[in-house]
Coordinates of C-alpha atoms in Angstrom, one line a residue:
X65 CA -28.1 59.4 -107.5
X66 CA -25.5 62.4 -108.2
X67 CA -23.2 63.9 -105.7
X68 CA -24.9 67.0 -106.0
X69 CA -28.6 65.7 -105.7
X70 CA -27.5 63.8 -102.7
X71 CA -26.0 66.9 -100.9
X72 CA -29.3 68.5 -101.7
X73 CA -31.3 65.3 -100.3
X74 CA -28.7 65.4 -96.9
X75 CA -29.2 69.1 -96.8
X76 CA -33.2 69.0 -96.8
X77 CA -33.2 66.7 -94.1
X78 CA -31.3 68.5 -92.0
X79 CA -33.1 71.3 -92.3
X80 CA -36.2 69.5 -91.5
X81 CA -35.3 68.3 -88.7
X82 CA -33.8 71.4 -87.4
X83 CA -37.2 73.0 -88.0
X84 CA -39.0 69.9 -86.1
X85 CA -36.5 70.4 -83.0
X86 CA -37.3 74.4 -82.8
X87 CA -40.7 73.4 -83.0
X88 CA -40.6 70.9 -80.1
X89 CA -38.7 73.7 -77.9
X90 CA -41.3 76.1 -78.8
X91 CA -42.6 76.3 -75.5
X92 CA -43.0 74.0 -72.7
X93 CA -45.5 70.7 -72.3
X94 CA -48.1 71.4 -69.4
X95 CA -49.5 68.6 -68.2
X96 CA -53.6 69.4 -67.6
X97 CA -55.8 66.9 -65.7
X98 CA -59.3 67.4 -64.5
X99 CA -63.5 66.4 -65.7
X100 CA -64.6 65.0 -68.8
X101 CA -66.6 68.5 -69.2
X102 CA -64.1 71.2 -68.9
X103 CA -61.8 69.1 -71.6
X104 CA -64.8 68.4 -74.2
X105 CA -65.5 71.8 -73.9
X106 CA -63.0 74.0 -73.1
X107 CA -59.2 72.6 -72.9
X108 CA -59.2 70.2 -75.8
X109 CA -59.7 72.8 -79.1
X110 CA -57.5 75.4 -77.3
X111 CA -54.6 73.3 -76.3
X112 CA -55.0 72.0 -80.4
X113 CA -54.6 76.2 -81.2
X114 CA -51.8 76.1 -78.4
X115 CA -49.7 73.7 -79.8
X116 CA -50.4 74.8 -83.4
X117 CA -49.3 78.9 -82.3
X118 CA -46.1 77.4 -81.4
X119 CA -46.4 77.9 -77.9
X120 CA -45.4 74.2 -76.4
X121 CA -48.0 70.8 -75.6
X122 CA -50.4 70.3 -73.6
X123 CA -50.4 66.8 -72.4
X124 CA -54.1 66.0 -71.8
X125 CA -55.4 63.6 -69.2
X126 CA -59.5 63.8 -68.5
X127 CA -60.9 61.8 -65.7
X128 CA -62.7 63.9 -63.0
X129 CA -62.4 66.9 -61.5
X130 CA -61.3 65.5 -57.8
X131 CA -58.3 63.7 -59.8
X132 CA -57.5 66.6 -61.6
X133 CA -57.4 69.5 -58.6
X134 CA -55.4 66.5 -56.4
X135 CA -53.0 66.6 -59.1
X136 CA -52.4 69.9 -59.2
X137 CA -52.2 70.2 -55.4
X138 CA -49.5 67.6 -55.6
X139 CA -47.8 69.1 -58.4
X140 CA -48.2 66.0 -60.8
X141 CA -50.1 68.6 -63.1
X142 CA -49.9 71.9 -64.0
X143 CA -53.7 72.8 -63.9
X144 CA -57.2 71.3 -63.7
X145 CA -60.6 71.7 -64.6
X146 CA -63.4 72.1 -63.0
X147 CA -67.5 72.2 -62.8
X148 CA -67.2 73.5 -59.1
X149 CA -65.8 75.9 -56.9
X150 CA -63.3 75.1 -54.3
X151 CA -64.3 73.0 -51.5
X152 CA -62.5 71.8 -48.6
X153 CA -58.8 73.0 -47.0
X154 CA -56.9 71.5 -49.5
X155 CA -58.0 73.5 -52.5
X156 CA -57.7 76.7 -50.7
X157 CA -54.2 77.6 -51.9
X158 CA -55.3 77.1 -55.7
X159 CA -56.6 79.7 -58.2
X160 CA -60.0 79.0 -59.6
X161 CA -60.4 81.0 -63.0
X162 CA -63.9 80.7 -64.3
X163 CA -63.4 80.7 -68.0
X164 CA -66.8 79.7 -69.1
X165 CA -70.2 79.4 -68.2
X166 CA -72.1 75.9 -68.9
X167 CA -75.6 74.4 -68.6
X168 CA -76.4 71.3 -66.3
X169 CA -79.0 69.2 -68.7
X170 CA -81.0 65.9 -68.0
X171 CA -80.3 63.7 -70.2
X172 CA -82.4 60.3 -71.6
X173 CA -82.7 57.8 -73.7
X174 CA -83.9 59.6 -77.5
X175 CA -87.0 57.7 -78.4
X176 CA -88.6 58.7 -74.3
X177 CA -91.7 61.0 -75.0
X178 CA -91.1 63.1 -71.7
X179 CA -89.2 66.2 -73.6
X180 CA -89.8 68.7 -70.4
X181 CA -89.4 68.5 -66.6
X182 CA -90.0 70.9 -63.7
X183 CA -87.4 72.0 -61.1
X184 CA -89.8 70.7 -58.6
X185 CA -90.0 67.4 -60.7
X186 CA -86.0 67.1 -60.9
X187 CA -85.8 68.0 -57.1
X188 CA -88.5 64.8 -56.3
X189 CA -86.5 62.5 -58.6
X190 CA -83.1 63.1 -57.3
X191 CA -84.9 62.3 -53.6
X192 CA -86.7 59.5 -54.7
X193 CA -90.7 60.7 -54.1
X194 CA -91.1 60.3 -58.4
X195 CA -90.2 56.8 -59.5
X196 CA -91.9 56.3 -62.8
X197 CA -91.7 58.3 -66.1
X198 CA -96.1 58.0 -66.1
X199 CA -95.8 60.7 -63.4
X200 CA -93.9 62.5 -66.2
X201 CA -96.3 62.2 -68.6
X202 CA -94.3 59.2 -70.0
X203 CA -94.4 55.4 -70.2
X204 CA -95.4 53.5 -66.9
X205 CA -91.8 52.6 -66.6
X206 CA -89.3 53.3 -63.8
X207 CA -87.0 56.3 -64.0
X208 CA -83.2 54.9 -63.8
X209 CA -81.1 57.7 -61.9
X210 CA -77.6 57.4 -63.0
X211 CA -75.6 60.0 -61.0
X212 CA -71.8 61.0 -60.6
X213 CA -70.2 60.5 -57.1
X214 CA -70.2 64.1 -55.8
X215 CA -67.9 66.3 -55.2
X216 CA -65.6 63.8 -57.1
X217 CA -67.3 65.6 -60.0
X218 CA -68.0 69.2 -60.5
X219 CA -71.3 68.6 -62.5
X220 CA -73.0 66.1 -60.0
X221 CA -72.1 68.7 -56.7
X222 CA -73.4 71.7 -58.6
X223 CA -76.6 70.4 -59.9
X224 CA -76.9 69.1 -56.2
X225 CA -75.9 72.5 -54.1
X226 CA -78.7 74.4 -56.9
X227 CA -81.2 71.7 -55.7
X228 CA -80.2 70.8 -52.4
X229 CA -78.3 73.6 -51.0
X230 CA -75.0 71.7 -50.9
X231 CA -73.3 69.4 -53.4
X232 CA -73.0 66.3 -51.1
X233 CA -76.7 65.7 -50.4
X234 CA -77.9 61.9 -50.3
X235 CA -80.0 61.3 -53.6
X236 CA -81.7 57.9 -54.8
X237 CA -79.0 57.0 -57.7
X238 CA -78.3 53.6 -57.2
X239 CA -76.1 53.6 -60.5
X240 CA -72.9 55.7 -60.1
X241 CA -70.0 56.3 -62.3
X242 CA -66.9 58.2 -62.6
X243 CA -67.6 60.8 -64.7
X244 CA -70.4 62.6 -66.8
X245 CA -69.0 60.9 -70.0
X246 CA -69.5 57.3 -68.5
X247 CA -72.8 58.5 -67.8
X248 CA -74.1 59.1 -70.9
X249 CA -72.8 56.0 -72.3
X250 CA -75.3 54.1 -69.9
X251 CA -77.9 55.9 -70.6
X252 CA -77.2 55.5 -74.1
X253 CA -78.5 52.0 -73.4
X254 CA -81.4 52.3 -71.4
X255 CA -84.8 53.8 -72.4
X256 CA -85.6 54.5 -68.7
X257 CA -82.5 56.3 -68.2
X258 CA -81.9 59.7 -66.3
X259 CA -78.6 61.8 -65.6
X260 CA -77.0 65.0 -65.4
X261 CA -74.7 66.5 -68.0
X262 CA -73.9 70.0 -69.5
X263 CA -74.3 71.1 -73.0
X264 CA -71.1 71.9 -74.2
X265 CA -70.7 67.6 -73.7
X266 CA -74.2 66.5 -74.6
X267 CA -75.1 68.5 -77.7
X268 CA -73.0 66.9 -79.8
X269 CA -74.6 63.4 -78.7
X270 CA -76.9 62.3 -80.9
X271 CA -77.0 59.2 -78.9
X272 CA -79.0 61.5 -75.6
X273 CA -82.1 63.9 -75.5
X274 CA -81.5 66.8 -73.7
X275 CA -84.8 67.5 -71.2
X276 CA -85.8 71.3 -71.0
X277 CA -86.9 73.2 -67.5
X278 CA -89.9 74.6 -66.8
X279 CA -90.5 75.1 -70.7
X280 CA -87.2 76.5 -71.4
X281 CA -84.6 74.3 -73.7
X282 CA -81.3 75.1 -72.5
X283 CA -78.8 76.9 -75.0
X284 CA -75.9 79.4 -75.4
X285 CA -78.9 82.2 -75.0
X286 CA -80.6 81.0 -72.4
X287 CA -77.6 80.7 -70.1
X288 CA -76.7 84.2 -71.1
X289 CA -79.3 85.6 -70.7
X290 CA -80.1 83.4 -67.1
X291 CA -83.3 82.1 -68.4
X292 CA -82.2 78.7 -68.3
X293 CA -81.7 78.1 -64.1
X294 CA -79.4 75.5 -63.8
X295 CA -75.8 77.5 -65.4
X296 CA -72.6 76.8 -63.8
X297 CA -69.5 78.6 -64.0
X298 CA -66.4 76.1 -65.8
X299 CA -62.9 76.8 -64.0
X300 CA -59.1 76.0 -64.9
X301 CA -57.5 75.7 -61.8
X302 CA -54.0 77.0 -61.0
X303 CA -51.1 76.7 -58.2
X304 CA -49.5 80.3 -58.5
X305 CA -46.1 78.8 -56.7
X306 CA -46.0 75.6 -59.0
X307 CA -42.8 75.6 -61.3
X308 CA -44.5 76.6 -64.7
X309 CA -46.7 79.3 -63.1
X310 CA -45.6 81.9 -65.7
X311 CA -46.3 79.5 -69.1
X312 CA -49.7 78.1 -67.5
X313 CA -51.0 82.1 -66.5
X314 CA -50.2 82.4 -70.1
X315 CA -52.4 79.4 -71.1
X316 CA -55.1 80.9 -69.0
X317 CA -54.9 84.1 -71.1
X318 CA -54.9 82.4 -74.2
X319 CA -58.0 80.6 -73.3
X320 CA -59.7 84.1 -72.6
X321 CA -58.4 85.7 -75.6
X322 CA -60.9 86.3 -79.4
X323 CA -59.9 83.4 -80.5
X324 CA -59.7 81.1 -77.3
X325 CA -63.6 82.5 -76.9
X326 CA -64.6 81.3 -80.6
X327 CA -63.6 78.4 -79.6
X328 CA -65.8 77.9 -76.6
X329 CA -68.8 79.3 -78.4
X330 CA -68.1 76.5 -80.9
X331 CA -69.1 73.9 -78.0
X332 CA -72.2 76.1 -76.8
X333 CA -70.0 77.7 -74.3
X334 CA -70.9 81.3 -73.2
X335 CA -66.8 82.8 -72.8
X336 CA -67.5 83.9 -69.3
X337 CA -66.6 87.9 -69.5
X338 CA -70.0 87.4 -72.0
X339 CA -71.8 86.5 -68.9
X340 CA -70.4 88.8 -66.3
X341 CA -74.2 89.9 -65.6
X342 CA -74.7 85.8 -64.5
X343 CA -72.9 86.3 -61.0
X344 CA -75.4 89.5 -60.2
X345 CA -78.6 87.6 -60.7
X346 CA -77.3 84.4 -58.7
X347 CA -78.9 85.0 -55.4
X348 CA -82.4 85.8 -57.2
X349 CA -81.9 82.5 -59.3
X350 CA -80.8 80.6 -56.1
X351 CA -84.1 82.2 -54.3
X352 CA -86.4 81.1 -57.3
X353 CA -85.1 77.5 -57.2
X354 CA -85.6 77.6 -53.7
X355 CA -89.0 78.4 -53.9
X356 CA -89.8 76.2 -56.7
X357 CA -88.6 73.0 -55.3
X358 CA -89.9 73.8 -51.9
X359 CA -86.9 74.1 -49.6
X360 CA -84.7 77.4 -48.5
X361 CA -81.7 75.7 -47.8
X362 CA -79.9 76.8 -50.6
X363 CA -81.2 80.3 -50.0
X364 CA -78.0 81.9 -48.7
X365 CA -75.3 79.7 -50.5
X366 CA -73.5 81.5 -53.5
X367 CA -72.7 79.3 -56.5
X368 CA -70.5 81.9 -58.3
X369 CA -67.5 82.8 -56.9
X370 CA -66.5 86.6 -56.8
X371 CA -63.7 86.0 -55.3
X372 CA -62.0 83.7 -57.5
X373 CA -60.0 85.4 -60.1
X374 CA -61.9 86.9 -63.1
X375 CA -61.1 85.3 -66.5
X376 CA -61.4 89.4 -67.4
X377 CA -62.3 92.0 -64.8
X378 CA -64.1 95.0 -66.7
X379 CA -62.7 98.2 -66.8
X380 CA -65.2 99.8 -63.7
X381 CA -63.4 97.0 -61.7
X382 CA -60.4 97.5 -62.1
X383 CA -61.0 101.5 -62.0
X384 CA -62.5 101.3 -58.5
X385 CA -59.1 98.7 -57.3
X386 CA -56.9 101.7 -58.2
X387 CA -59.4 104.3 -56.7
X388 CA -59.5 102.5 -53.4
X389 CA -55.6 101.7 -53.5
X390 CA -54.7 105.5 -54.4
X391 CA -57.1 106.7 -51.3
X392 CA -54.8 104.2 -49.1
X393 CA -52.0 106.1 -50.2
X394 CA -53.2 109.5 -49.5
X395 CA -54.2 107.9 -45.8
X396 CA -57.8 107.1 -46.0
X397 CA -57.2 103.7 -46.5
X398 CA -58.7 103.0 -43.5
X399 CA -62.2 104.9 -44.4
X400 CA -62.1 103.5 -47.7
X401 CA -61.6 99.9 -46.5
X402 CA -64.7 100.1 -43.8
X403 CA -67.2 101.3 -47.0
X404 CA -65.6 98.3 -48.9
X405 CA -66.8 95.8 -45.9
X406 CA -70.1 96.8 -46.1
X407 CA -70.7 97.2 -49.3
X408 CA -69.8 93.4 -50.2
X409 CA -71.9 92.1 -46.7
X410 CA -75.1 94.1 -48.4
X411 CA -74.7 92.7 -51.7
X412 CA -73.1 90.5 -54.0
X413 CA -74.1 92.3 -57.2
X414 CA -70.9 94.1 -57.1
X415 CA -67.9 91.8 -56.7
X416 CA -65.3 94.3 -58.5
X417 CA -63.8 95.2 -54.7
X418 CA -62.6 91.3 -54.1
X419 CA -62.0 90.5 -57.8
X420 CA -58.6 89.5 -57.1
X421 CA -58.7 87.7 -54.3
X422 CA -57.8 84.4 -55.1
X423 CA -60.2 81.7 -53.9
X424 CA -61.2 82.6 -50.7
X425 CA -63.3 79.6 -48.7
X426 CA -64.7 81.0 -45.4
X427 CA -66.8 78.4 -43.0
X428 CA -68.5 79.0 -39.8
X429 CA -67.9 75.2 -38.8
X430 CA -66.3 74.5 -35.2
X431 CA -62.7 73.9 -34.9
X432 CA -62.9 70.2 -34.5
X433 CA -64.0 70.0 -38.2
X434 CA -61.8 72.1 -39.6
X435 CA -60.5 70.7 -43.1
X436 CA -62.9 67.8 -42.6
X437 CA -64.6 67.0 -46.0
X438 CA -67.6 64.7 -46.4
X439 CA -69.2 62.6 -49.1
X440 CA -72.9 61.0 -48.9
X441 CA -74.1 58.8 -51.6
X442 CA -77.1 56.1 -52.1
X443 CA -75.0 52.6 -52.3
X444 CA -78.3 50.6 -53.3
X445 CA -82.3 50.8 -53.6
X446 CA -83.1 47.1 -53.3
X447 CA -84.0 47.0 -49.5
X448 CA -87.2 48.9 -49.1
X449 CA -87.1 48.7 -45.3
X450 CA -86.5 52.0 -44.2
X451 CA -87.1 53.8 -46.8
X452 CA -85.3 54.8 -50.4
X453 CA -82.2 56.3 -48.0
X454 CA -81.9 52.5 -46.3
X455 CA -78.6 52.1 -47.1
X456 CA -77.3 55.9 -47.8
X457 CA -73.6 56.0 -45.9
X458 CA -71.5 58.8 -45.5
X459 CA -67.8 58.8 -45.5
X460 CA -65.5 61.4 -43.5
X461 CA -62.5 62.1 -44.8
X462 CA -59.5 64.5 -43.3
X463 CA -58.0 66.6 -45.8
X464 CA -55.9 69.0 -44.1
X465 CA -52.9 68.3 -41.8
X466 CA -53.1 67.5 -38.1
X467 CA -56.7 67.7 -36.5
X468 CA -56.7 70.7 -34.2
X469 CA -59.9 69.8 -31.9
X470 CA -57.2 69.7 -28.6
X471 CA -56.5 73.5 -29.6
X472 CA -59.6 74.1 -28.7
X473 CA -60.1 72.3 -25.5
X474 CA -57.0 73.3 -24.6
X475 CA -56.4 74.6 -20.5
X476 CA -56.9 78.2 -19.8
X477 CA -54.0 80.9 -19.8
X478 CA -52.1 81.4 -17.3
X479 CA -51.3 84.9 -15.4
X480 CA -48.3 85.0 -17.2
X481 CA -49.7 84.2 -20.6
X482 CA -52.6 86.5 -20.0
X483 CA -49.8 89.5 -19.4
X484 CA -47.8 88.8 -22.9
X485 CA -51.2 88.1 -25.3
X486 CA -51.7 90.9 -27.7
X487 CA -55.6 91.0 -27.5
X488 CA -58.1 91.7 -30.3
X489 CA -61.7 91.7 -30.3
X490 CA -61.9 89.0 -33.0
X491 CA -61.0 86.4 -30.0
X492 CA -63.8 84.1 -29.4
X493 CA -62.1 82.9 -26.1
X494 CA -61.4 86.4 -25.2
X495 CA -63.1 87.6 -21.7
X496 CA -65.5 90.1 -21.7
X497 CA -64.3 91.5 -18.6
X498 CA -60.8 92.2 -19.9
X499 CA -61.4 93.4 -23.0
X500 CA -61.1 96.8 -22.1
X501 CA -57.8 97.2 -20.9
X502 CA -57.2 95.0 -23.7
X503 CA -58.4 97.5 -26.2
X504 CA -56.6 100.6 -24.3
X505 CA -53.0 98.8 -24.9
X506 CA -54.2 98.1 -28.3
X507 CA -54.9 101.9 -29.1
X508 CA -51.6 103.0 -27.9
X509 CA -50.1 100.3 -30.5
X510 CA -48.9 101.8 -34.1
X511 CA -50.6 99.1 -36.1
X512 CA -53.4 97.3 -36.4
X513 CA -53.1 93.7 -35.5
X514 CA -55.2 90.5 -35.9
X515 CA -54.9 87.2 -33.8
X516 CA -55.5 84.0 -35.7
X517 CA -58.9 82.0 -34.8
X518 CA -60.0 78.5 -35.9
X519 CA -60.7 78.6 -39.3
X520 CA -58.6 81.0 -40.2
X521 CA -56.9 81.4 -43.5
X522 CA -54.7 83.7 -44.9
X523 CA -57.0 84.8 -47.5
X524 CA -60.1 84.8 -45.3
X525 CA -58.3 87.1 -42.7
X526 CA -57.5 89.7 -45.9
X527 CA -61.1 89.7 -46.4
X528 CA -62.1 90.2 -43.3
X529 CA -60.1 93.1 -42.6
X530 CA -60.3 94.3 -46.2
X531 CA -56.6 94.3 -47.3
X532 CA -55.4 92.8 -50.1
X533 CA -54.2 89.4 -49.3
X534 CA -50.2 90.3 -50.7
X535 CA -50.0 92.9 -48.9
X536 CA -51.0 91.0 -45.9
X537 CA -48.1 88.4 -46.8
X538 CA -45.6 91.4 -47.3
X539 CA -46.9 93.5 -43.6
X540 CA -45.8 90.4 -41.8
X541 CA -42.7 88.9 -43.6
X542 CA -44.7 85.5 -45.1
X543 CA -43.0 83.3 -47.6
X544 CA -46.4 81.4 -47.8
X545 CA -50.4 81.4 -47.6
X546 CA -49.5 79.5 -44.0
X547 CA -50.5 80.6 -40.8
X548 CA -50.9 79.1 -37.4
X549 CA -53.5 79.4 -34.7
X550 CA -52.7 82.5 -32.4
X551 CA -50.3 83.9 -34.8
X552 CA -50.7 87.5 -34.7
X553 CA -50.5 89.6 -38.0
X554 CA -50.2 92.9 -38.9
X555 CA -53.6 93.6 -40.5
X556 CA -53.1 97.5 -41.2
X557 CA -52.2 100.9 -39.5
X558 CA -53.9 102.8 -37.0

């Protein structure tokens, strides 16, 4: 080898490797944890176009979704994914950004003759009233349930809440795995099998049948078009304070972008700005389940969420946000905020006024319960005595700090408390008898005030006195979504 050839040779590498290091410091790695569904159909391509852009790694680790909002909670991951919306105390601090809309699908064993079932049908199955595929229209063999623990996984709670009214109801699946990907694998080995998937995981299964419902096969246009009942909304989920807030909002973007799109439609995805019309027609399509399986428990419970962040708010939105901002400016805020109130309490066909509120969980549970999340499952179907619920247990499990059941059995207020308390008529404990010179001392005030109840969260008090939740933080000086019970907060001017 020459001198000159080997200078070359030296120089090449050096180069190469110079390239490979600004390549590596591109951008970040993000670490993304959360269910088998949102990474087959969603993360896994675009963090592949991610990394290829130049833009850093994603490090990928798919289990559930309870694992992967935990994480982010606890800052072991920058962001999750999710079938579900928030539930519980914990999760109420995180962003949910629907990014997609997805089909829940039965799925069986590919040589089973039953092709179609009927929401009433499913609904009968999941209680354990329909026990053999005959009453199908299928062999005379028993139906094997196989079933996700819920709300460990978004897909299991949201086929529940659509068919039960809340994601935690008891159901007759004695065989329970950890995620929807598990699932199928078992089914993949029994003809009698049974379970719930979506479509972006299951249509590139040749190993499952997909069941249709009521007569309509589940596809990329009948979830956009709503025909198909059983659609859920697919989230990345977000902590707004974590360290690499900045580079994951700009993951979020990307996965909302043209090309971030094609690449959900390529997994029978609908992008979910394609299906803005979706959240509008979800009380009728709650009402119509309802009525079809015979129940009206799941009547009044939402199962999109207008007041998570929109993966893209259309232009009207964010034209009628500025509107009502400017007319708080000129000093009809106040006005303007009352018609805003009652326009989202008389219908959820327009959530543009709270689109960027940022996961918002209100409960009308007592304060003994607060942040108190529970989980109900069948363990077994062998014993018959009793019934196919026997053996159905239900766990209880504190999510939230310290319980606060003494605050409310807590002693009456003194005379001297009673003189110093700035009173609002929000105050459950609040005598009638006092209000009034309660409410005269309140007039004479400059600003509006609000006195934390049970329940109470930051983002829930915005909403209730229709103010956007930053401003709320800025009015009273908060460094944090934290507040306490009795706190009182500047909630607006007179």
């Amino acid at each position: 080898m020459s001198l000159r050839f080997a200078r070359l040779f030296t120089a090449t590498l050096i180069g190469l490797s110079a390239s490979a290091t600004v390549l590596a410091a591109a951008g970040p790695q993000l670490v993304w944890r959360g269910d088998i569904t949102t990474a087959r159909g969603v993360v896994t391509d675009v963090a592949k176009a991610w990394e290829k852009s130049g833009k850093g790694k994603i490090e990928l680790q798919p289990f559930n979704t309870a694992s992967g909002i935990d994480a982010v909670v606890k800052g072991s991951a920058d962001l999750a994914g999710s079938a579900r919306p928030a539930v519980g105390a914990a999760e109420q601090s995180l962003t949910f950004t629907p990014v997609a809309w997805d089909a829940l699908v039965m799925v069986t064993y590919p040589s089973n003759p039953v092709s179609n079932i009927t929401l009433k049908q499913l609904h009968e199955i999941y209680m354990g009233h329909i026990t053999n595929w005959k009453e199908l229209g299928g062999n005379d063999a028993p139906i094997n349930l196989y079933a996700v623990a819920s709300p460990g996984d978004g897909v299991e709670y949201s086929l529940r809440r659509l068919l039960f009214g809340r994601g935690n109801q008891p159901v007759a699946a004695p065989r329970l795995y950890v995620n929807v990907a598990k699932l199928e694998e078992g089914v993949t080995l029994d003809k009698q099998g049974l379970g719930a998937s979506t479509l972006a995981g299951a249509s590139s299964n040749k190993k499952v049948k997909i069941l249709s419902i009521d007569g309509v096969a589940p596809s990329m246009s009948t979830v956009s078009s709503g025909a198909y009942p059983l659609y859920t909304e697919l989230y990345l989920v977000t902590n707004e304070t974590g360290p690499k807030a900045a580079e994951v909002k700009e993951f979020v973007s990307f996965v909302t972008s043209g090309q971030g799109s094609s690449l959900l439609r390529s997994h029978s995805l609908v992008p979910y700005a394609d299906g803005m019309a979706l959240a509008s027609k979800d009380a009728a399509r709650r009402a119509a389940i309802a009525s079809a399986v015979g129940t009206r428990a799941n009547a009044g419970q939402a199962m999109t969420t207008p007041t998570a962040v929109a993966a893209a708010p259309s232009a009207a939105s964010v034209a009628k946000e500025t509107a009502l901002a400017k007319a708080q400016v000129a000093g009809k805020g106040a006005k303007a905020a009352k018609e805003t109130k009652g326009s989202v309490a008389a219908t959820t066909a327009e959530p543009s006024k709270f689109a960027r509120v940022v996961a918002s969980v209100s409960t009308t549970a007592r304060m003994g319960f607060a942040g108190v999340r529970s989980e109900a499952f069948t363990m077994s179907d062998n014993a018959k005595v009793g019934g196919r619920f026997a053996k159905v247990h239900g766990d209880a499990v504190t999510v939230s700090g310290k319980p606060s059941a003494k605050a409310v059995a807590a002693a009456k207020p003194d005379a001297s408390e009673k003189s110093t308390a700035v009173a609002t008529p929000k105050v459950a404990e609040a005598k009638p008898a006092k209000a009034a010179p309660k409410a005269a001392a309140e007039k004479s005030s400059a600003s509006r005030t609000y006195k934390v109840a049970a329940g109470d969260t930051l983002y829930s008090i915005a909403k209730k006195n229709a103010i956007d939740v930053n401003k709320l933080r800025a009015m009273n000086g908060l460094k944090d979504n934290n507040v306490r019970l009795g706190q009182v907060l500047k909630v607006g001017a007179r």
